[in-house]
Coordinates of N, CA and C in Angstrom, one line a residue:
Chain A
D1 N -17.4 -0.3 -0.1 CA -16.0 -0.5 -0.4 C -15.8 -1.2 -1.7
I2 N -14.7 -0.8 -2.4 CA -14.4 -1.5 -3.7 C -13.6 -2.7 -3.3
V3 N -14.1 -3.9 -3.8 CA -13.4 -5.1 -3.6 C -12.5 -5.4 -4.7
M4 N -11.2 -5.8 -4.4 CA -10.2 -6.1 -5.4 C -9.9 -7.6 -5.4
T5 N -10.1 -8.2 -6.5 CA -9.9 -9.7 -6.6 C -8.8 -10.0 -7.5
Q6 N -7.8 -10.6 -7.0 CA -6.6 -11.0 -7.8 C -6.6 -12.5 -8.1
S7 N -6.1 -12.8 -9.2 CA -5.9 -14.3 -9.6 C -4.6 -14.4 -10.5
P8 N -4.0 -15.5 -10.3 CA -4.2 -16.6 -9.4 C -3.6 -16.2 -8.0
D9 N -3.8 -17.1 -7.0 CA -3.3 -16.8 -5.7 C -1.7 -17.0 -5.8
S10 N -1.3 -18.0 -6.6 CA 0.1 -18.2 -6.8 C 0.4 -18.7 -8.2
L11 N 1.6 -18.5 -8.6 CA 2.0 -19.1 -9.9 C 3.5 -19.4 -9.9
A12 N 3.9 -20.4 -10.6 CA 5.3 -20.8 -10.7 C 5.6 -20.9 -12.2
M13 N 6.6 -20.1 -12.6 CA 7.0 -20.1 -14.0 C 8.5 -20.3 -14.1
S14 N 8.9 -20.7 -15.2 CA 10.4 -20.9 -15.5 C 11.0 -19.5 -15.8
L15 N 12.3 -19.5 -15.5 CA 13.0 -18.2 -15.8 C 12.9 -17.9 -17.3
G16 N 12.6 -16.6 -17.6 CA 12.5 -16.2 -18.9 C 11.0 -16.2 -19.5
E17 N 10.2 -16.9 -18.7 CA 8.8 -17.0 -19.2 C 8.0 -15.8 -18.8
R18 N 6.8 -15.7 -19.4 CA 5.9 -14.6 -19.2 C 5.0 -14.9 -18.0
A19 N 4.9 -14.0 -17.0 CA 4.0 -14.3 -15.9 C 2.9 -13.2 -16.0
T20 N 1.6 -13.6 -15.8 CA 0.5 -12.7 -15.9 C -0.4 -12.8 -14.6
I21 N -0.7 -11.7 -14.0 CA -1.5 -11.6 -12.9 C -2.7 -10.7 -13.2
T22 N -3.9 -11.1 -12.8 CA -5.0 -10.3 -13.1 C -5.6 -9.7 -11.8
C23 N -6.3 -8.6 -11.9 CA -6.9 -7.9 -10.8 C -8.2 -7.3 -11.3
K24 N -9.3 -7.7 -10.6 CA -10.6 -7.2 -11.0 C -11.2 -6.3 -9.8
S25 N -11.7 -5.2 -10.1 CA -12.3 -4.4 -9.1 C -13.8 -4.5 -9.2
S26 N -14.5 -4.4 -8.0 CA -15.9 -4.5 -8.0 C -16.7 -3.3 -8.5
Q27 N -15.9 -2.2 -8.7 CA -16.5 -1.0 -9.3 C -15.4 -0.4 -10.2
N28 N -15.9 0.4 -11.1 CA -15.0 1.1 -12.0 C -14.1 2.0 -11.3
V29 N -12.8 2.0 -11.6 CA -11.8 2.9 -11.0 C -11.2 3.8 -12.0
L30 N -11.9 4.0 -13.1 CA -11.5 5.0 -14.1 C -12.3 6.3 -13.8
Y31 N -11.5 7.3 -13.5 CA -12.1 8.6 -13.2 C -12.3 9.4 -14.6
D32 N -13.6 9.6 -14.9 CA -13.9 10.1 -16.3 C -13.2 11.4 -16.6
S33 N -13.2 12.3 -15.6 CA -12.7 13.7 -15.9 C -11.2 13.7 -16.2
T34 N -10.5 12.7 -15.7 CA -9.1 12.7 -15.9 C -8.7 11.6 -16.9
N35 N -9.6 10.7 -17.2 CA -9.3 9.5 -18.0 C -8.2 8.7 -17.4
R36 N -8.1 8.6 -16.1 CA -7.0 7.9 -15.4 C -7.7 6.8 -14.6
N37 N -7.0 5.6 -14.6 CA -7.4 4.5 -13.8 C -6.6 4.6 -12.5
Y38 N -7.4 4.6 -11.3 CA -6.7 4.8 -10.0 C -6.4 3.4 -9.5
L39 N -5.4 2.8 -10.1 CA -5.0 1.4 -9.9 C -3.5 1.3 -9.8
A40 N -2.9 0.8 -8.7 CA -1.5 0.6 -8.5 C -1.1 -0.9 -8.3
W41 N 0.1 -1.2 -8.6 CA 0.7 -2.5 -8.4 C 1.9 -2.4 -7.5
Y42 N 2.0 -3.3 -6.5 CA 3.2 -3.3 -5.6 C 3.8 -4.7 -5.6
Q43 N 5.1 -4.7 -5.4 CA 5.9 -6.0 -5.2 C 6.4 -6.0 -3.8
Q44 N 6.2 -7.2 -3.1 CA 6.7 -7.3 -1.8 C 7.6 -8.6 -1.7
K45 N 8.8 -8.4 -1.4 CA 9.7 -9.5 -1.1 C 9.8 -9.8 0.3
P46 N 10.1 -11.1 0.7 CA 10.1 -11.5 2.1 C 10.9 -10.5 3.0
G47 N 10.3 -10.2 4.1 CA 10.9 -9.3 5.1 C 11.1 -7.9 4.7
Q48 N 10.5 -7.5 3.6 CA 10.6 -6.1 3.1 C 9.2 -5.4 3.0
P49 N 9.2 -4.1 3.1 CA 7.9 -3.4 2.8 C 7.6 -3.6 1.3
P50 N 6.3 -3.4 1.0 CA 5.9 -3.4 -0.5 C 6.7 -2.2 -1.2
K51 N 6.8 -2.4 -2.5 CA 7.5 -1.4 -3.3 C 6.5 -1.1 -4.5
L52 N 6.4 0.2 -4.7 CA 5.5 0.6 -5.9 C 6.1 0.2 -7.2
L53 N 5.4 -0.5 -8.0 CA 5.8 -0.8 -9.4 C 5.1 0.0 -10.4
I54 N 3.8 0.1 -10.3 CA 3.0 0.7 -11.4 C 1.9 1.6 -10.7
Y55 N 1.6 2.7 -11.3 CA 0.5 3.5 -10.9 C -0.3 4.0 -12.1
W56 N -1.4 4.6 -11.9 CA -2.3 4.9 -13.0 C -2.5 3.7 -14.0
A57 N -2.4 2.5 -13.4 CA -2.6 1.2 -14.1 C -1.5 0.8 -15.0
S58 N -0.8 1.8 -15.6 CA 0.2 1.5 -16.6 C 1.5 2.3 -16.5
T59 N 1.6 3.2 -15.6 CA 2.8 4.1 -15.5 C 3.8 3.4 -14.6
R60 N 5.0 3.1 -15.1 CA 6.0 2.5 -14.4 C 6.7 3.5 -13.4
E61 N 6.9 3.1 -12.2 CA 7.6 3.9 -11.2 C 9.1 4.0 -11.7
S62 N 9.7 5.1 -11.4 CA 11.1 5.3 -11.8 C 12.0 4.2 -11.2
G63 N 12.8 3.6 -12.1 CA 13.7 2.6 -11.7 C 13.2 1.2 -11.9
V64 N 11.9 1.1 -12.1 CA 11.3 -0.3 -12.3 C 11.6 -0.8 -13.7
P65 N 12.1 -2.0 -13.8 CA 12.5 -2.6 -15.1 C 11.3 -2.6 -16.0
D66 N 11.6 -2.5 -17.3 CA 10.5 -2.4 -18.3 C 9.9 -3.8 -18.6
R67 N 10.4 -4.8 -18.0 CA 9.7 -6.1 -18.1 C 8.4 -6.1 -17.3
F68 N 8.2 -5.2 -16.4 CA 6.9 -5.1 -15.7 C 6.0 -4.2 -16.5
I69 N 4.8 -4.7 -16.8 CA 3.9 -4.0 -17.7 C 2.5 -4.0 -17.1
G70 N 2.0 -2.9 -16.9 CA 0.6 -2.8 -16.4 C -0.4 -2.4 -17.5
S71 N -1.5 -3.0 -17.5 CA -2.5 -2.7 -18.5 C -3.9 -2.9 -17.9
G72 N -4.9 -2.5 -18.7 CA -6.3 -2.6 -18.4 C -6.9 -1.3 -18.1
S73 N -8.3 -1.3 -17.9 CA -9.0 -0.1 -17.7 C -10.4 -0.5 -17.1
G74 N -10.9 0.4 -16.3 CA -12.3 0.2 -15.8 C -12.3 -0.7 -14.6
T75 N -12.5 -1.9 -14.8 CA -12.6 -2.9 -13.7 C -11.6 -4.1 -13.9
D76 N -10.9 -4.2 -15.0 CA -10.1 -5.3 -15.3 C -8.7 -4.9 -15.6
F77 N -7.7 -5.4 -14.9 CA -6.4 -5.0 -15.0 C -5.4 -6.2 -15.0
T78 N -4.2 -6.0 -15.5 CA -3.3 -7.1 -15.6 C -1.9 -6.5 -15.3
L79 N -1.1 -7.3 -14.6 CA 0.3 -7.0 -14.4 C 1.1 -8.2 -15.1
T80 N 1.9 -7.8 -16.1 CA 2.7 -8.8 -16.8 C 4.1 -8.6 -16.5
I81 N 4.8 -9.8 -16.2 CA 6.3 -9.8 -16.2 C 6.7 -10.5 -17.4
S82 N 7.3 -9.7 -18.4 CA 7.5 -10.3 -19.7 C 8.5 -11.4 -19.8
S83 N 9.5 -11.3 -18.9 CA 10.5 -12.4 -18.9 C 11.0 -12.5 -17.4
L84 N 10.5 -13.5 -16.8 CA 10.6 -13.7 -15.4 C 12.1 -13.9 -15.0
Q85 N 12.5 -13.1 -14.0 CA 13.9 -13.2 -13.5 C 13.9 -13.7 -12.0
A86 N 15.0 -14.2 -11.6 CA 15.0 -14.8 -10.2 C 14.7 -13.7 -9.2
E87 N 15.0 -12.5 -9.4 CA 14.8 -11.4 -8.4 C 13.3 -11.0 -8.4
D88 N 12.5 -11.6 -9.3 CA 11.1 -11.2 -9.3 C 10.2 -12.1 -8.4
V89 N 10.9 -13.0 -7.7 CA 10.2 -13.8 -6.8 C 9.7 -12.9 -5.6
A90 N 8.3 -12.9 -5.5 CA 7.7 -12.0 -4.5 C 6.2 -12.2 -4.5
V91 N 5.6 -11.4 -3.7 CA 4.1 -11.4 -3.7 C 3.7 -10.0 -4.3
Y92 N 2.8 -10.1 -5.2 CA 2.3 -8.9 -5.9 C 0.9 -8.5 -5.5
Y93 N 0.7 -7.2 -5.3 CA -0.6 -6.7 -4.8 C -1.1 -5.6 -5.8
C94 N -2.4 -5.7 -6.1 CA -3.0 -4.5 -6.7 C -3.7 -3.7 -5.7
Q95 N -3.9 -2.4 -5.9 CA -4.6 -1.5 -5.0 C -5.4 -0.5 -5.8
Q96 N -6.6 -0.2 -5.3 CA -7.4 0.9 -5.9 C -7.2 2.1 -5.0
Y97 N -7.0 3.3 -5.6 CA -7.0 4.5 -4.8 C -8.1 5.5 -5.4
Y98 N -9.1 4.9 -6.0 CA -10.2 5.7 -6.5 C -11.1 6.3 -5.4
S99 N -11.3 5.5 -4.4 CA -12.1 5.9 -3.3 C -11.7 5.3 -2.0
V100 N -12.0 6.0 -0.9 CA -11.7 5.5 0.4 C -12.9 4.6 0.9
P101 N -12.6 3.5 1.6 CA -11.3 3.1 2.0 C -10.5 2.5 0.8
L102 N -9.2 2.9 0.8 CA -8.4 2.3 -0.2 C -8.3 0.8 0.0
T103 N -8.3 0.0 -1.0 CA -8.3 -1.5 -0.8 C -7.3 -2.2 -1.7
F104 N -6.9 -3.3 -1.2 CA -5.9 -4.1 -1.9 C -6.5 -5.5 -2.3
G105 N -5.9 -6.0 -3.4 CA -6.2 -7.4 -3.7 C -5.5 -8.3 -2.7
G106 N -5.8 -9.6 -2.7 CA -5.3 -10.5 -1.8 C -3.9 -10.9 -2.0
G107 N -3.3 -10.6 -3.1 CA -1.9 -10.9 -3.4 C -1.8 -12.1 -4.3
T108 N -0.7 -12.1 -5.1 CA -0.3 -13.3 -5.9 C 1.1 -13.6 -5.7
K109 N 1.4 -14.8 -5.2 CA 2.8 -15.2 -5.0 C 3.4 -15.7 -6.3
V110 N 4.5 -15.2 -6.7 CA 5.2 -15.6 -7.9 C 6.5 -16.3 -7.5
E111 N 6.6 -17.6 -8.0 CA 7.8 -18.4 -7.7 C 8.4 -18.9 -9.0
I112 N 9.6 -19.4 -8.9 CA 10.3 -19.9 -10.1 C 10.1 -21.4 -10.1
K113 N 9.7 -22.0 -11.2 CA 9.5 -23.4 -11.4 C 10.9 -24.1 -11.5
Chain B
Q1 N 16.6 12.1 -0.7 CA 15.8 10.9 -0.8 C 14.9 10.8 0.5
V2 N 13.6 10.8 0.3 CA 12.7 10.8 1.4 C 12.8 9.5 2.2
Q3 N 12.8 9.5 3.5 CA 12.8 8.3 4.3 C 11.7 8.4 5.3
L4 N 11.1 7.3 5.6 CA 10.0 7.2 6.6 C 10.5 6.2 7.7
Q5 N 10.4 6.5 8.9 CA 10.7 5.7 10.0 C 9.6 5.6 11.0
E6 N 9.1 4.4 11.2 CA 8.1 4.1 12.2 C 8.7 3.9 13.6
S7 N 8.1 4.3 14.6 CA 8.6 4.1 16.0 C 7.4 3.9 16.9
G8 N 7.6 3.2 18.0 CA 6.6 3.0 19.0 C 6.8 1.7 19.7
P9 N 6.0 1.4 20.7 CA 6.1 0.1 21.4 C 5.9 -1.1 20.5
G10 N 6.6 -2.1 20.7 CA 6.4 -3.3 20.0 C 5.4 -4.3 20.6
L11 N 5.1 -4.0 21.8 CA 4.2 -4.9 22.6 C 3.1 -4.0 23.3
V12 N 1.9 -4.3 23.1 CA 0.8 -3.6 23.7 C -0.2 -4.6 24.3
K13 N -0.7 -4.3 25.5 CA -1.6 -5.2 26.2 C -3.0 -5.1 25.6
P14 N -3.7 -6.2 25.6 CA -5.1 -6.1 25.1 C -5.9 -5.0 25.9
S15 N -6.8 -4.4 25.2 CA -7.7 -3.3 25.6 C -7.0 -2.0 25.8
E16 N -5.7 -2.0 25.6 CA -4.9 -0.7 25.7 C -4.8 0.0 24.4
T17 N -4.1 1.1 24.4 CA -4.0 1.9 23.2 C -2.6 1.8 22.5
L18 N -2.7 1.6 21.2 CA -1.5 1.5 20.4 C -1.2 2.9 19.8
S19 N 0.0 3.4 20.0 CA 0.4 4.7 19.5 C 1.7 4.6 18.7
L20 N 1.7 5.0 17.5 CA 2.9 4.9 16.6 C 3.2 6.3 16.0
T21 N 4.4 6.5 15.7 CA 4.9 7.7 15.1 C 5.7 7.4 13.8
C22 N 5.5 8.2 12.8 CA 6.3 8.0 11.6 C 7.0 9.4 11.4
T23 N 8.3 9.3 11.4 CA 9.1 10.5 11.2 C 9.6 10.5 9.8
V24 N 9.4 11.7 9.1 CA 9.8 11.9 7.7 C 11.0 12.7 7.6
S25 N 12.0 12.2 6.8 CA 13.2 13.0 6.6 C 13.5 13.0 5.1
G26 N 14.2 14.0 4.7 CA 14.6 14.2 3.3 C 13.6 14.8 2.4
D27 N 12.5 15.2 2.9 CA 11.5 15.9 2.0 C 10.5 16.6 2.9
S28 N 9.6 17.4 2.3 CA 8.6 18.1 3.0 C 7.5 17.1 3.4
I29 N 6.8 17.5 4.5 CA 5.7 16.6 4.9 C 4.4 17.2 4.4
T30 N 4.4 18.4 3.9 CA 3.2 19.0 3.3 C 3.0 18.6 1.9
S31 N 1.8 18.8 1.4 CA 1.5 18.5 0.0 C 1.5 17.0 -0.4
Y32 N 1.4 16.2 0.6 CA 1.3 14.8 0.4 C 0.2 14.2 1.3
Y33 N -0.4 13.1 0.8 CA -1.2 12.2 1.7 C -0.2 11.3 2.4
W34 N -0.6 11.0 3.7 CA 0.2 10.1 4.5 C -0.7 9.0 5.0
S35 N -0.4 7.8 4.7 CA -1.3 6.7 5.1 C -0.6 5.8 6.1
W36 N -1.4 5.1 6.8 CA -1.0 3.9 7.6 C -1.6 2.7 7.0
I37 N -0.8 1.7 6.9 CA -1.2 0.4 6.3 C -0.7 -0.7 7.2
R38 N -1.4 -1.8 7.4 CA -0.9 -2.8 8.3 C -1.0 -4.2 7.6
Q39 N -0.2 -5.1 8.1 CA -0.1 -6.4 7.5 C 0.1 -7.5 8.6
P40 N -0.9 -8.3 8.9 CA -0.7 -9.4 9.9 C 0.3 -10.4 9.2
A41 N 1.0 -11.1 10.1 CA 2.0 -12.1 9.6 C 1.4 -13.0 8.6
G42 N 2.0 -13.1 7.4 CA 1.6 -14.1 6.4 C 0.3 -13.7 5.7
K43 N -0.2 -12.5 5.9 CA -1.5 -12.1 5.3 C -1.3 -10.8 4.4
G44 N -2.4 -10.3 3.9 CA -2.4 -9.2 3.0 C -2.3 -7.9 3.7
L45 N -2.5 -6.8 2.8 CA -2.4 -5.5 3.3 C -3.7 -4.9 3.6
E46 N -3.8 -4.1 4.7 CA -5.1 -3.4 5.1 C -4.8 -2.0 5.3
W47 N -5.5 -1.1 4.6 CA -5.4 0.3 4.7 C -6.1 0.8 6.0
I48 N -5.4 1.5 6.8 CA -6.0 2.0 8.1 C -6.6 3.4 7.9
G49 N -5.9 4.3 7.2 CA -6.4 5.6 7.1 C -5.3 6.5 6.5
R50 N -5.7 7.8 6.2 CA -4.8 8.7 5.6 C -5.0 10.1 6.1
M51 N -4.0 10.9 6.0 CA -4.1 12.3 6.4 C -3.4 13.2 5.3
Y52 N -4.0 14.4 5.2 CA -3.4 15.4 4.3 C -3.2 16.6 5.2
N53 N -2.0 17.2 5.2 CA -1.8 18.3 6.1 C -2.9 19.4 5.9
G54 N -3.5 19.7 7.0 CA -4.5 20.7 7.0 C -5.9 20.2 6.7
G55 N -6.0 19.0 6.3 CA -7.3 18.4 6.0 C -7.8 17.4 7.0
S56 N -9.0 17.0 6.7 CA -9.6 16.0 7.6 C -9.1 14.6 7.3
P57 N -8.9 13.8 8.3 CA -8.4 12.4 8.0 C -9.6 11.5 7.4
N58 N -9.2 10.5 6.8 CA -10.1 9.5 6.3 C -9.7 8.1 6.9
Y59 N -10.6 7.4 7.5 CA -10.3 6.1 8.1 C -11.0 5.0 7.5
N60 N -10.5 3.8 7.6 CA -11.2 2.6 7.2 C -12.4 2.4 8.1
P61 N -13.6 2.3 7.6 CA -14.8 2.1 8.4 C -14.6 0.9 9.4
S62 N -13.8 -0.1 9.0 CA -13.7 -1.3 9.9 C -13.0 -0.9 11.2
L63 N -12.3 0.2 11.2 CA -11.5 0.6 12.4 C -11.9 2.0 12.8
K64 N -12.9 2.6 12.2 CA -13.1 4.1 12.3 C -13.4 4.5 13.8
S65 N -14.0 3.7 14.5 CA -14.4 4.1 15.9 C -13.2 4.0 16.8
R66 N -12.1 3.4 16.4 CA -10.9 3.2 17.3 C -9.7 3.9 16.8
V67 N -9.7 4.5 15.6 CA -8.4 5.0 15.1 C -8.5 6.5 15.0
S68 N -7.3 7.1 15.1 CA -7.1 8.5 14.9 C -5.7 8.8 14.3
M69 N -5.6 9.8 13.5 CA -4.3 10.1 12.9 C -4.1 11.6 13.1
S70 N -2.8 12.0 13.1 CA -2.5 13.5 13.1 C -1.2 13.7 12.5
V71 N -1.0 14.9 12.1 CA 0.3 15.3 11.4 C 0.9 16.5 12.2
D72 N 2.1 16.4 12.6 CA 2.9 17.5 13.2 C 3.9 18.0 12.2
T73 N 3.6 19.1 11.6 CA 4.5 19.6 10.5 C 5.9 20.1 11.1
S74 N 5.8 20.6 12.3 CA 7.1 21.1 12.9 C 8.1 20.0 13.2
K75 N 7.5 18.9 13.6 CA 8.4 17.7 13.9 C 8.5 16.8 12.7
K76 N 7.7 17.1 11.6 CA 7.7 16.2 10.4 C 7.3 14.8 10.8
Q77 N 6.2 14.7 11.6 CA 5.8 13.4 12.1 C 4.3 13.2 11.8
V78 N 4.0 11.9 11.5 CA 2.6 11.5 11.3 C 2.4 10.4 12.4
S79 N 1.2 10.6 13.1 CA 1.0 9.7 14.2 C -0.3 8.9 14.0
L80 N -0.3 7.7 14.6 CA -1.4 6.8 14.6 C -1.8 6.4 16.0
T81 N -3.0 6.4 16.3 CA -3.5 5.9 17.6 C -4.6 4.9 17.3
L82 N -4.5 3.8 17.9 CA -5.6 2.7 17.8 C -6.0 2.3 19.2
T83 N -7.2 2.5 19.6 CA -7.6 2.2 20.9 C -8.2 0.8 21.1
S84 N -8.3 0.3 22.3 CA -9.0 -0.9 22.6 C -8.5 -2.1 21.7
V85 N -7.2 -2.3 21.7 CA -6.6 -3.3 20.8 C -6.9 -4.7 21.3
T86 N -6.9 -5.6 20.3 CA -7.0 -7.0 20.6 C -5.9 -7.7 19.8
A87 N -5.9 -9.0 20.0 CA -4.9 -9.8 19.3 C -5.0 -9.7 17.8
A88 N -6.2 -9.4 17.3 CA -6.4 -9.2 15.9 C -5.7 -7.9 15.3
D89 N -5.3 -7.1 16.2 CA -4.5 -5.9 15.8 C -3.0 -6.1 15.7
T90 N -2.6 -7.4 16.0 CA -1.2 -7.7 15.9 C -0.8 -7.7 14.4
A91 N 0.2 -6.9 14.0 CA 0.6 -6.8 12.6 C 1.8 -6.0 12.5
V92 N 2.4 -5.9 11.3 CA 3.4 -5.0 11.0 C 2.7 -3.7 10.5
Y93 N 3.0 -2.6 11.0 CA 2.4 -1.3 10.7 C 3.3 -0.5 9.8
Y94 N 2.8 -0.1 8.7 CA 3.7 0.7 7.7 C 3.1 2.1 7.6
C95 N 4.0 3.1 7.6 CA 3.7 4.4 7.2 C 4.1 4.6 5.7
T96 N 3.2 5.3 5.0 CA 3.5 5.5 3.6 C 3.2 6.9 3.1
R97 N 3.8 7.3 2.0 CA 3.5 8.6 1.4 C 2.8 8.4 0.1
G98 N 1.8 9.2 -0.1 CA 1.1 9.2 -1.3 C 1.9 9.9 -2.4
G99 N 2.1 9.3 -3.5 CA 2.9 9.8 -4.6 C 2.2 10.9 -5.4
G100 N 2.9 12.0 -5.7 CA 2.4 13.0 -6.6 C 1.1 13.7 -6.1
G101 N 0.9 13.7 -4.8 CA -0.3 14.3 -4.2 C -1.5 13.4 -4.3
Y102 N -1.3 12.1 -4.7 CA -2.4 11.1 -4.8 C -2.2 10.1 -3.8
D103 N -2.9 9.0 -3.9 CA -3.0 8.0 -2.8 C -2.2 6.7 -3.1
Y104 N -1.6 6.6 -4.3 CA -0.7 5.4 -4.4 C 0.5 5.6 -3.5
S105 N 1.0 4.6 -2.9 CA 2.1 4.7 -1.9 C 3.4 4.6 -2.6
D106 N 4.1 5.7 -2.8 CA 5.4 5.6 -3.5 C 6.6 5.5 -2.6
R107 N 6.3 5.8 -1.3 CA 7.4 5.6 -0.3 C 6.8 4.9 0.9
W108 N 7.6 3.9 1.4 CA 7.1 3.1 2.6 C 8.2 3.1 3.6
G109 N 7.8 3.1 4.9 CA 8.7 2.9 6.0 C 9.1 1.4 6.0
Q110 N 10.0 1.0 6.8 CA 10.4 -0.4 6.9 C 9.4 -1.2 7.7
G111 N 8.5 -0.5 8.4 CA 7.4 -1.2 9.2 C 7.9 -1.4 10.6
I112 N 6.9 -1.5 11.5 CA 7.1 -1.9 12.9 C 6.1 -2.9 13.3
L113 N 6.7 -4.0 13.8 CA 5.8 -5.1 14.3 C 5.3 -4.7 15.7
V114 N 3.9 -4.8 15.8 CA 3.3 -4.5 17.0 C 2.5 -5.8 17.4
T115 N 2.8 -6.3 18.5 CA 2.2 -7.5 19.1 C 1.3 -7.1 20.2
V116 N 0.0 -7.6 20.1 CA -0.9 -7.4 21.2 C -1.0 -8.6 22.1
S117 N -0.5 -8.5 23.3 CA -0.5 -9.7 24.1 C -0.3 -9.3 25.6
S118 N -0.9 -10.0 26.5 CA -0.7 -9.7 27.9 C 0.6 -10.3 28.5

């Protein structure tokens, strides 16, 4: 199984600040023949199902604000919220869909300081 | 706009079988992967398995001996069965659709809380 490790477990930033979450996979999730990273990011607010933010490591889902930026390749990935807003308070998960079983990181809780 | 709705019993006794159904509306059920994902209260996400219409399912090895999934295209439903449940199977169970024919989950149901207790 590919193990996904997120850090930090939680972070508290002021409104307008940049928040950065990292995700490391235990194996490469870049598929050579397509040059695509099989890595997604989700946002989960309390009492709601997760919501897809980013797929292919850096492609924003339709309707997702452009302050959410996904980057990275191979085994190291980052989700950046360029200017933290109150509505961004949530838990964020990375997921690899390179191979089954699909696996998730442990989550990063983002709060406002 | 595609919608997914999970249904089934909210309470299952230990050692019995958990059966859930996901009903899809607003879009075709074919040409997509359909996954079940669960989340114990206050914890992270665990992928249970996936199905592609007409294909063989894939299951999480941690559950493989107890889980099965099926797709009924006429009813536009995806089903999950988990046998011999224990308290460790208590969780919110989500049905999801794989986006663009791949496995990232672009649509999620609201989830159904299943409690295993006598």
